[in-house]
Rosetta silent file (secondary structure, phi, psi, omega in degrees, C-alpha in Angstrom):
SEQUENCE: MTVHTVQLNRAHFGEPVLPPEGSALWPERVAALGLPHTAAVWLTAGEDVLRARIQAGGCYGEATWEERFLMDKFLDRSVRYQELMVADVDRLGLARVDVGADTAVAELVDVVLAQAS
SCORE:     score description
SCORE:     0.000 S_00000001
   1 L     0.000  136.541  175.458  -13.394  -11.153   18.004 S_00000001
   2 L   -96.252  173.181  169.215  -11.718   -8.851   15.655 S_00000001
   3 L   -66.772  131.783  175.231   -8.197   -8.995   14.449 S_00000001
   4 E  -115.471  150.375  172.063   -5.849   -7.773   17.139 S_00000001
   5 E  -107.053  124.441  177.317   -2.420   -6.428   17.076 S_00000001
   6 E  -117.422  124.964 -178.686   -0.085   -7.334   19.871 S_00000001
   7 E   -96.756  137.941  171.485    3.099   -5.266   20.204 S_00000001
   8 E  -106.841  112.489 -173.956    6.142   -6.634   21.878 S_00000001
   9 E  -128.189  114.282  172.398    8.192   -3.725   23.358 S_00000001
  10 L   -94.661   -4.752 -174.685   11.418   -4.231   25.222 S_00000001
  11 L   -57.573  -37.309 -172.793   12.701   -0.798   25.016 S_00000001
  12 L  -112.793  -19.456 -175.864   11.681    0.554   28.305 S_00000001
  13 L  -110.147   -8.540 -176.575   10.999   -2.550   30.356 S_00000001
  14 L    75.495  -31.748  173.638   13.719   -5.032   29.636 S_00000001
  15 L  -111.580  158.255  173.121   11.211   -7.807   29.480 S_00000001
  16 L   -55.841  138.000  170.518    8.638   -8.541   26.889 S_00000001
  17 L  -127.837  135.688 -176.094    5.486   -6.584   27.278 S_00000001
  18 L  -113.294   80.027  172.019    2.299   -7.417   25.422 S_00000001
  19 L   -80.871  109.897 -169.286    0.043   -4.469   25.055 S_00000001
  20 E   -78.274  142.234  176.125   -2.895   -5.605   22.930 S_00000001
  21 E  -121.328  160.509 -179.054   -4.363   -3.135   20.493 S_00000001
  22 L   -84.686 -166.226 -175.753   -7.635   -3.350   18.624 S_00000001
  23 L   -77.521    1.763 -173.586   -8.207   -3.652   14.834 S_00000001
  24 L   -79.574   -4.128  174.332   -7.647   -0.016   14.123 S_00000001
  25 L   -92.721  102.606  179.793   -3.960   -0.602   13.333 S_00000001
  26 L   -71.411  133.749 -173.333   -3.746   -1.289    9.667 S_00000001
  27 H   -55.572  -43.102  176.616   -0.722   -3.500    8.800 S_00000001
  28 H   -55.221  -36.765  177.268    0.719   -1.153    6.131 S_00000001
  29 H   -79.455  -31.535  177.319    0.909    1.652    8.543 S_00000001
  30 H   -70.529  -38.292  178.088    2.410   -0.405   11.319 S_00000001
  31 H   -64.383  -32.351 -172.106    5.039   -1.821    8.945 S_00000001
  32 L   -81.424  -12.633 -174.372    6.068    1.675    7.859 S_00000001
  33 L   -68.300  -41.326  178.652    6.739    2.771   11.548 S_00000001
  34 L    67.782   28.441 -179.164   10.072    1.096   11.901 S_00000001
  35 L   -72.573  134.837  178.716   10.118    1.258   15.713 S_00000001
  36 L   -68.000  146.484  169.813   13.148   -0.202   17.360 S_00000001
  37 L    69.468   18.285 -175.789   12.595   -3.069   19.859 S_00000001
  38 E  -130.023  140.926  172.077    9.023   -3.458   18.765 S_00000001
  39 E  -137.862  158.696 -178.353    7.137   -6.169   16.732 S_00000001
  40 E  -120.611  138.088  173.748    3.556   -6.603   15.710 S_00000001
  41 E  -134.166  126.448  179.325    1.657   -9.901   15.555 S_00000001
  42 E   -93.658  128.276  175.656   -1.863   -9.916   14.215 S_00000001
  43 E   -95.109  127.825  177.750   -4.329  -12.362   15.857 S_00000001
  44 E  -129.380  164.742 -178.619   -6.961  -13.656   13.540 S_00000001
  45 E  -141.543  153.402  178.267   -9.778  -16.159   13.842 S_00000001
  46 L   -71.139  159.941  178.914  -11.861  -18.243   11.464 S_00000001
  47 H   -56.552  -30.534  177.580  -15.365  -17.263   10.574 S_00000001
  48 H   -64.154  -44.544 -177.915  -16.677  -20.102   12.820 S_00000001
  49 H   -64.006  -43.890 -177.363  -14.882  -18.611   15.742 S_00000001
  50 H   -63.794  -48.674 -174.092  -16.127  -15.010   14.966 S_00000001
  51 H   -59.584  -45.704 -174.553  -19.719  -16.385   14.498 S_00000001
  52 H   -67.232  -37.901  177.765  -19.577  -18.312   17.907 S_00000001
  53 H   -76.981  -33.556  175.870  -18.329  -15.395   19.782 S_00000001
  54 H   -67.360  -46.302 -179.213  -20.613  -12.820   18.287 S_00000001
  55 H   -67.701  -36.077  174.177  -23.633  -15.026   18.772 S_00000001
  56 H   -64.825  -47.297 -177.446  -22.675  -15.916   22.316 S_00000001
  57 H   -70.290  -20.608  173.323  -22.074  -12.323   23.304 S_00000001
  58 L   -99.943    6.132 -178.719  -25.379  -11.281   21.789 S_00000001
  59 L    50.600   54.347 -171.830  -27.404  -14.160   23.193 S_00000001
  60 H   -51.964  -42.298 -175.248  -28.319  -15.014   19.565 S_00000001
  61 H   -67.419  -23.701  176.907  -30.652  -17.900   20.616 S_00000001
  62 H  -105.593    5.578 -175.066  -32.912  -15.547   22.686 S_00000001
  63 L   -81.786  150.651  171.082  -32.701  -12.543   20.356 S_00000001
  64 L   -72.151  167.609 -172.815  -35.491  -11.241   18.316 S_00000001
  65 H   -63.896  -33.504  179.093  -35.248  -11.412   14.457 S_00000001
  66 H   -66.480  -47.285 -179.844  -34.224   -7.715   14.360 S_00000001
  67 H   -61.827  -41.238  176.080  -31.449   -8.315   16.887 S_00000001
  68 H   -63.710  -37.164  175.433  -30.314  -11.414   14.975 S_00000001
  69 H   -62.025  -40.696  176.012  -30.293   -9.379   11.747 S_00000001
  70 H   -66.808  -40.945  172.606  -27.992   -6.827   13.322 S_00000001
  71 H   -61.413  -45.062  179.007  -25.661   -9.569   14.649 S_00000001
  72 H   -57.010  -44.945  177.580  -25.626  -11.153   11.256 S_00000001
  73 H   -66.361  -36.575  172.794  -24.622   -7.888    9.622 S_00000001
  74 H   -59.071  -45.932  175.427  -21.979   -7.272   12.205 S_00000001
  75 H   -61.200  -42.462 -177.781  -20.589  -10.690   11.546 S_00000001
  76 H   -68.444  -44.317  176.867  -20.542  -10.143    7.834 S_00000001
  77 H   -63.837  -44.443 -179.654  -18.703   -6.795    8.298 S_00000001
  78 H   -57.822  -46.839 -178.086  -16.287   -8.409   10.787 S_00000001
  79 H   -62.474  -47.331 -179.043  -15.535  -11.284    8.368 S_00000001
  80 H   -58.829  -48.084  179.554  -14.927   -8.880    5.471 S_00000001
  81 H   -53.314  -46.664 -179.692  -12.710   -6.607    7.514 S_00000001
  82 H   -67.008  -37.878  174.115  -10.635   -9.503    8.605 S_00000001
  83 H   -57.887  -38.991  178.539  -10.297  -10.890    5.091 S_00000001
  84 H   -69.974  -38.112  178.457   -8.872   -7.535    3.983 S_00000001
  85 H   -68.221  -46.450 -173.005   -6.612   -7.254    7.067 S_00000001
  86 H   -60.980  -44.492  179.628   -5.316  -10.830    6.670 S_00000001
  87 H   -57.071  -46.508 -173.133   -4.593  -10.127    2.844 S_00000001
  88 H   -68.808  -48.200 -175.756   -2.599   -7.016    3.842 S_00000001
  89 H   -60.941  -44.794 -178.343   -0.604   -8.770    6.691 S_00000001
  90 H   -67.588  -39.084  171.137    0.234  -11.669    4.329 S_00000001
  91 H   -52.015  -46.907 -176.770    1.171   -9.371    1.450 S_00000001
  92 H   -82.435  -12.453  177.001    3.590   -7.513    3.646 S_00000001
  93 L    79.901   26.660  179.693    4.992  -10.703    5.203 S_00000001
  94 L   -83.283  165.625 -179.535    4.045   -9.768    8.758 S_00000001
  95 E   -73.572  138.374  176.908    3.463  -12.094   11.636 S_00000001
  96 E  -145.579  140.590  174.313   -0.015  -13.531   12.152 S_00000001
  97 E  -122.351  124.843  176.080   -1.454  -16.144   14.479 S_00000001
  98 E   -86.229  124.053 -175.414   -4.689  -17.837   13.840 S_00000001
  99 E   -97.498  123.493  177.694   -6.584  -18.197   17.046 S_00000001
 100 L   -86.625  173.505 -174.828   -8.947  -21.177   17.529 S_00000001
 101 L   -63.579  -35.876 -172.118  -12.038  -21.386   19.654 S_00000001
 102 L  -113.248   29.402  177.160  -10.221  -23.241   22.469 S_00000001
 103 L   -70.731  123.623 -178.715   -6.799  -21.421   22.334 S_00000001
 104 L   -81.974  148.384 -176.261   -5.625  -20.921   25.904 S_00000001
 105 H   -62.423  -44.025 -175.880   -4.187  -17.466   26.708 S_00000001
 106 H   -62.382  -33.448  174.701   -0.926  -18.893   28.131 S_00000001
 107 H   -63.495  -46.540 -175.270   -0.459  -20.808   24.838 S_00000001
 108 H   -61.158  -44.199 -173.308   -1.260  -17.751   22.762 S_00000001
 109 H   -62.193  -45.854  178.281    1.307  -15.577   24.678 S_00000001
 110 H   -56.637  -42.899  179.259    3.941  -18.182   23.980 S_00000001
 111 H   -68.237  -46.807 -176.293    3.099  -18.361   20.253 S_00000001
 112 H   -64.001  -40.527  175.241    2.939  -14.572   19.990 S_00000001
 113 H   -58.204  -41.064  177.307    6.329  -14.141   21.749 S_00000001
 114 H   -64.114  -42.535  171.417    7.850  -16.675   19.414 S_00000001
 115 H   -57.327  -41.096 -175.894    6.419  -14.953   16.435 S_00000001
 116 H   -78.522  -13.500 -173.709    7.642  -11.523   17.580 S_00000001
 117 L   -82.344    0.000    0.000   11.185  -12.664   18.269 S_00000001
């Protein structure tokens, strides 16, 4: 899992809408947008969660050493990217929710909506 941005937009729908975005939205750029009726909440996960998801998705246990090498490099890159992203989110005082391995979607939606309010 990468860091995700979830935007809460009430402008056109009257009710909260949670369109998830990928890690392409850098916090400093989002903070500068100043969009009315819109909030951003970054979802982050610990290295253990990232490792478990990457290894499960890549069938790490059955992978060749070459495939494991690639997964390990992808994990390293993902962890470093998230470290930089979290530092920027925290520096700017933006909302962030750390997602655990067993976080239920319904629970996460409630937490994100509370952060975005």
